[in-house]
Coordinates of C-alpha atoms and ligand atoms in Angstrom, one line a residue:
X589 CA 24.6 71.3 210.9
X590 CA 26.7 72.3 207.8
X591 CA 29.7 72.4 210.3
X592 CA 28.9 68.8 211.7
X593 CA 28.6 67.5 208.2
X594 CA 32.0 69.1 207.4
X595 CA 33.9 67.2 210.4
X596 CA 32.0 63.8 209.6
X597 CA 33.8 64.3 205.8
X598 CA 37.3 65.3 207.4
X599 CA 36.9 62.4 209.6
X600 CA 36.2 59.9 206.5
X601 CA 39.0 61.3 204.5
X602 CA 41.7 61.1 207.3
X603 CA 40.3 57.3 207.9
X604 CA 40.8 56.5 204.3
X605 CA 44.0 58.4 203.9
X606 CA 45.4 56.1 207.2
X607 CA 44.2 53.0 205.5
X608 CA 45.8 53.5 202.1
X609 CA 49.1 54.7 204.1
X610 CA 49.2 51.3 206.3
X611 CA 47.9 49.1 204.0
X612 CA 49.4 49.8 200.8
X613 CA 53.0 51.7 201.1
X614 CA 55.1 49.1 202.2
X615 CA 57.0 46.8 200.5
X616 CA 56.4 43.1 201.6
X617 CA 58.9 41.4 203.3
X618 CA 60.9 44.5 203.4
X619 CA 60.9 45.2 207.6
X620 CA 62.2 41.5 208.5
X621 CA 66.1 41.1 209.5
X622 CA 67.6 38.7 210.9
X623 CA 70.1 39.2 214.1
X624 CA 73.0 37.1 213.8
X625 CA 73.8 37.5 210.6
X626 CA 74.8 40.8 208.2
X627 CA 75.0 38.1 205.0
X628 CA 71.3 36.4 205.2
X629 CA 68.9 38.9 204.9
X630 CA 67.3 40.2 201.8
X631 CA 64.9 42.9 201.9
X632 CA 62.4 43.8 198.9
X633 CA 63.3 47.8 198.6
X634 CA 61.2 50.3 197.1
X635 CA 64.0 51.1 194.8
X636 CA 63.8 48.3 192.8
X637 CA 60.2 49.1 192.0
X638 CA 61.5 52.3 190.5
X639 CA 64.2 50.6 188.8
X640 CA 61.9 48.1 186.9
X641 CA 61.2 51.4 184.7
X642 CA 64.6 50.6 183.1
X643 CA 63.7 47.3 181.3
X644 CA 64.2 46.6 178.0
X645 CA 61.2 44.4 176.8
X646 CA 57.7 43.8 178.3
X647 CA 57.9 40.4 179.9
X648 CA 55.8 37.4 178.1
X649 CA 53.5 36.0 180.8
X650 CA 54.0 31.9 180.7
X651 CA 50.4 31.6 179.4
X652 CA 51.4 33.5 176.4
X653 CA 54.9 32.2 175.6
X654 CA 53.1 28.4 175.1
X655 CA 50.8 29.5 172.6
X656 CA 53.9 31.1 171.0
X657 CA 54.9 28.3 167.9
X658 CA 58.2 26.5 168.3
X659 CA 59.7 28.4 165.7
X660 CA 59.0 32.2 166.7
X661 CA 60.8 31.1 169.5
X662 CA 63.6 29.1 168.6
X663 CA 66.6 29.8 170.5
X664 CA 69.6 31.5 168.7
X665 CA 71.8 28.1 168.9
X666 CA 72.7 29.0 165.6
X667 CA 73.5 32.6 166.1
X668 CA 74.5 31.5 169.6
X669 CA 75.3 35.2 171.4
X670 CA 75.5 32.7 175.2
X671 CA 77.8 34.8 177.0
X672 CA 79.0 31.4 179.2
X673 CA 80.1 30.5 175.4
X674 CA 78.5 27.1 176.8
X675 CA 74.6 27.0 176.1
X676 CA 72.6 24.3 177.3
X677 CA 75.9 22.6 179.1
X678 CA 74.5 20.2 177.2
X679 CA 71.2 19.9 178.9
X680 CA 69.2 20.4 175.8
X681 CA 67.3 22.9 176.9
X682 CA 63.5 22.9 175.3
X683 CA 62.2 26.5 175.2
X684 CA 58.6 25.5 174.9
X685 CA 59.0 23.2 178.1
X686 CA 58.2 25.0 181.4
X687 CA 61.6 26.4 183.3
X688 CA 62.1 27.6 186.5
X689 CA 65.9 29.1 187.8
X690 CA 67.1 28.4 191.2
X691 CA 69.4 31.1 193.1
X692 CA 71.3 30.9 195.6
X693 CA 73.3 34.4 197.8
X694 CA 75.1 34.9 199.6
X695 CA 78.2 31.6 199.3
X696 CA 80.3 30.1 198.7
X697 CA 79.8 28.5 201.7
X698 CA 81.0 24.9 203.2
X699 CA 79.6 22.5 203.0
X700 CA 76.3 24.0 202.0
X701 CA 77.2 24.8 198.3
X702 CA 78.7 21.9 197.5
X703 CA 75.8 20.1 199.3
X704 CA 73.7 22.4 197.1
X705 CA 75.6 21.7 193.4
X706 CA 75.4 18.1 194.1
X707 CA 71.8 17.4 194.5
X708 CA 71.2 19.5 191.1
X709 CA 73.7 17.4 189.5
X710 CA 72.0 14.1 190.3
X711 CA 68.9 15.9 188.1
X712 CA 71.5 17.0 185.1
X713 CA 70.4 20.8 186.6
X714 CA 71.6 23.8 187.2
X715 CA 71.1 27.1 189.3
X716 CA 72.6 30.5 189.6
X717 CA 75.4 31.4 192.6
X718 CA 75.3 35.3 193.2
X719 CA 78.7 35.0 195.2
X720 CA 80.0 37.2 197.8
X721 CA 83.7 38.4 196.6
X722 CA 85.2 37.9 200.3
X723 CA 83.8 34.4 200.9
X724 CA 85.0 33.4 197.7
X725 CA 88.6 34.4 198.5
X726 CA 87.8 32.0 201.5
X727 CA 86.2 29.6 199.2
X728 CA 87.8 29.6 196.2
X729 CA 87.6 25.8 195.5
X730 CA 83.8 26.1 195.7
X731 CA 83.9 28.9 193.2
X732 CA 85.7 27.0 190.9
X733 CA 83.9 24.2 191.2
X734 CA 80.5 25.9 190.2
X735 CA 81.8 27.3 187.2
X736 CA 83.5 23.9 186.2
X737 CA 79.8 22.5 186.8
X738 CA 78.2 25.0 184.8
X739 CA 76.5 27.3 187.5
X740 CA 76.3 30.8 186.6
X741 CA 78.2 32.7 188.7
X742 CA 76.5 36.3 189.5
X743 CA 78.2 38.6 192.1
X744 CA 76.5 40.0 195.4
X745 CA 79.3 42.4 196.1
X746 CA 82.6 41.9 197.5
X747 CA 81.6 42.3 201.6
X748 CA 77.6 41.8 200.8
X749 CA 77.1 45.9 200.9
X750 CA 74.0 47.6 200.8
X751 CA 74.6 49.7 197.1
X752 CA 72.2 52.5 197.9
X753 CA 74.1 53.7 200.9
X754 CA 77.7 54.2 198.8
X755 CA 79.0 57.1 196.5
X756 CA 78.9 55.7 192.9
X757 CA 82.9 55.4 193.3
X758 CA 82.2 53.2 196.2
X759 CA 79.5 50.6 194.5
X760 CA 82.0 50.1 191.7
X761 CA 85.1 49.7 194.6
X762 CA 82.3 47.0 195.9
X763 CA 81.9 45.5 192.4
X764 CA 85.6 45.4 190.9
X765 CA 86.5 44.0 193.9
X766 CA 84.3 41.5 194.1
X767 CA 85.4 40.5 190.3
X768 CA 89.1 40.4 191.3
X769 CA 88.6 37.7 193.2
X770 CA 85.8 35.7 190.7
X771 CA 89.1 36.2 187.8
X772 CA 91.3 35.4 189.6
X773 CA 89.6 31.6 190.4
X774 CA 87.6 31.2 187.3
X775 CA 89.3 33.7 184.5
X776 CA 86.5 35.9 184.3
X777 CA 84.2 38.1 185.8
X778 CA 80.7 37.3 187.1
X779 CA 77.9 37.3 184.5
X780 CA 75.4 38.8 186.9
X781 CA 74.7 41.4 189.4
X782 CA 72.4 40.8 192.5
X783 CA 72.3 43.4 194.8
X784 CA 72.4 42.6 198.8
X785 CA 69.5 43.7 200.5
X786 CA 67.5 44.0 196.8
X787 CA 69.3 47.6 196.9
X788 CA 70.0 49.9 194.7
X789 CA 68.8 53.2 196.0
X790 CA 67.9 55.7 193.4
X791 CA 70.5 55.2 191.7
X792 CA 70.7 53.9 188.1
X793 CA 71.8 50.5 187.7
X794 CA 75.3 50.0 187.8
X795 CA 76.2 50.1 183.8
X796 CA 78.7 47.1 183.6
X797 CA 76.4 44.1 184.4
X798 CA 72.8 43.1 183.7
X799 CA 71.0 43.4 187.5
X800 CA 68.6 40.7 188.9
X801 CA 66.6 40.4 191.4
X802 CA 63.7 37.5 191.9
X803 CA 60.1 36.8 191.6
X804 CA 59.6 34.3 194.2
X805 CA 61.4 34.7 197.9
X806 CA 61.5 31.6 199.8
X807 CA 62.5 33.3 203.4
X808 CA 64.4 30.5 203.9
X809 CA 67.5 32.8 205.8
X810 CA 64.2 33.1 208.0
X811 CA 62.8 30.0 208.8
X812 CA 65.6 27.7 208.3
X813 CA 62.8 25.7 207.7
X814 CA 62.4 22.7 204.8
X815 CA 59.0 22.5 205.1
X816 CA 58.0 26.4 205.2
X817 CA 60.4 26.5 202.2
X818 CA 58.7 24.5 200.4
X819 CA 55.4 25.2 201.4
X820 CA 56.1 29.2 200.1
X821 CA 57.3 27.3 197.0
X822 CA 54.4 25.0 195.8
X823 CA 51.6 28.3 197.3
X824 CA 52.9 30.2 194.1
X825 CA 51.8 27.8 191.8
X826 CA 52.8 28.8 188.2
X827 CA 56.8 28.9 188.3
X828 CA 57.8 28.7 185.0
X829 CA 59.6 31.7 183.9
X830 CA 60.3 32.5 187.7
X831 CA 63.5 33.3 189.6
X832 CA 63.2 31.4 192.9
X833 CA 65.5 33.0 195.7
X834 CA 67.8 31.0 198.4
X835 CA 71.1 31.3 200.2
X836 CA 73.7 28.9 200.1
X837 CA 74.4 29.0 204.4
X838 CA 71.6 26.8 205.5
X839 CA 71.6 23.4 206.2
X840 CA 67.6 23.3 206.2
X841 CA 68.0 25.1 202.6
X842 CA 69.7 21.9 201.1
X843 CA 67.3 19.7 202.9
X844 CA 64.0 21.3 201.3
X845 CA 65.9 20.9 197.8
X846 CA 66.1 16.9 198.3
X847 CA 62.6 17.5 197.9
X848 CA 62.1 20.6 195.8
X849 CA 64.2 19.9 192.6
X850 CA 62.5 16.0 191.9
X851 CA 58.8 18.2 193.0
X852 CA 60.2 20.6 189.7
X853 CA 61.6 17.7 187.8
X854 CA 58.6 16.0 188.2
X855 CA 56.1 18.6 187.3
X856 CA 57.8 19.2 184.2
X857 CA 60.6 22.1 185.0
X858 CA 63.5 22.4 183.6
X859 CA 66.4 23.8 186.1
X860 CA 68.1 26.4 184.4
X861 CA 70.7 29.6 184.6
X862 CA 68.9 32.9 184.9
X863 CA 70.5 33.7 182.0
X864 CA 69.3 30.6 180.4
X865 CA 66.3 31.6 181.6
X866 CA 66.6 35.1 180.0
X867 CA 67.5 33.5 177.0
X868 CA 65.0 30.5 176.5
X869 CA 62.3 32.1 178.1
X870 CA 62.2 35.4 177.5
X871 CA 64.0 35.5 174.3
X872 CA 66.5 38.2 175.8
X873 CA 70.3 38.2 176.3
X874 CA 70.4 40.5 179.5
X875 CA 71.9 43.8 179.4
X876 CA 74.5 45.5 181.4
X877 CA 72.9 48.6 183.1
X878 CA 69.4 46.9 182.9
X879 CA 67.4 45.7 186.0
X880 CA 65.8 42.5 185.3
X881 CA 63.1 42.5 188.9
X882 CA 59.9 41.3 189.3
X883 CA 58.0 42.3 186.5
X884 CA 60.8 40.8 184.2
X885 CA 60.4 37.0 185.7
X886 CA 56.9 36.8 186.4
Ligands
LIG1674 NI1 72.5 38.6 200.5

């Protein structure tokens, strides 16, 4: 009897050991890829779990930053740190009004981006490009154009490489590379680093550029879908504070923002930079060597 009790406990445990294994250890969205293309897919990866330990500041939730008073969080205009040197691009920016940032990997790309820049420009908005160094070398009109506009330009590598399978020696190869190309169109370097794939590996953050991720993926590499796009969209309710993430390839991506940026605008959003976002939301200028992920813009 003792010995039949014994196996009915070793049976539970090993039931509840498989459920916690299947049901808990995986990161979501992380097993999807697409097959025709190495520059539209971007997998959640463990790593950047581990690498939220780096953050600077507990985030604010949005709840909390409204009850803040307009004064403990007035922006620094007049100790204006704005690394772009252009805050607001005169937008006027109101930090106790909800914002949301747009972002959009894996461009330049034509017509898409341009398709992409001029919809936001018919709201007086803007969004964040994370760029791909070789595209832009094919693109470099588009690049220029973004910056002119007053898009953040963040870098996604120079050939979209996954970080966490290079030496150290390579991941900076990847990322000087990719800034050679961004000077020599816009005079300076990206502001930003997004990571292909979400991945960094175990390493520590690459120590020349703040790294960001996203809080809200949109899968639209996947569905190519306006509808789904936006459906995934308006199911997270809350957005403000949130990075929202898209590419710049898809046609159907340009169609759901004909209908996702007046949905924002009309709801009260404010389209910013993530560093705008950083700054106005959060009350943070970012930090190289820092990953800003999903606890940060939450
Ligand atoms: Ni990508």
């Amino acid at each position: 009897m003792r010995s039949f009790k014994a196996i009915v406990v070793s049976a539970l445990v090993a039931a509840i050991a498989i459920l916690f294994v299947t049901s808990g250890f995986y990161p979501t969205g992380s097993a999807i890829q697409s097959d025709d293309d190495k520059n539209d897919v971007e997998n959640i990866g463990l790593s950047l779990n581990e690498n939220t330990g780096t953050l600077k500041n507990p985030p604010k939730k949005p709840e909390e930053s409204t009850s803040t008073s307009p004064a403990e969080r007035e922006p620094d205009s007049a100790n204006n740190t704005d690394p772009e040197g252009e805050p607001d691009n005169g937008r006027n920016i109101d930090p106790d009004k909800l914002m949301v940032a747009l972002t959009f990997d894996d461009g330049p790309c034509d017509p898409c981006s341009n398709e992409i820049m001029d919809i936001l420009a018919e709201y007086n908005s803007l969004a964040t490009f994370f760029d791909v160094g070789s595209r832009a070398e094919v693109y470099p009109d588009i690049v220029a154009r973004e910056v002119e506009m007053g898009f953040e330009l963040g870098s996604h590598t120079y050939s979209h490489a996954d970080l966490a399978k290079l030496s150290d020696e390579e991941a900076k190869a990847e990322m000087d590379k990719a800034n050679d190309v961004f000077i020599s169109i816009t005079g300076k370097p990206a502001s930003l680093l997004r990571p292909p794939y979400g991945s960094l590996g175990g390493k520590s953050p690459l120590s020349s550029i703040p790294v960001v991720t996203w809080s809200v993926d949109t899968l639209d590499w996947q569905s190519r879908d306006a509808e789904k796009i936006m459906q995934i969209i308006m199911d997270e309710g809350n957005l403000d504070g949130k990075v929202i993430l898209m590419h710049s390839l898809y046609p159907s991506t340009v169609e759901a923002l004909k209908t996702l940026v007046p949905y924002l605008i009309d709801n009260g959003y404010q389209l910013v930079t993530v560093s705008e976002l950083a700054k106005y939301k959060y009350g943070d200028d970012l930090q190289p060597g820092t990953v800003y992920g999903y606890d940060y813009f939450r």
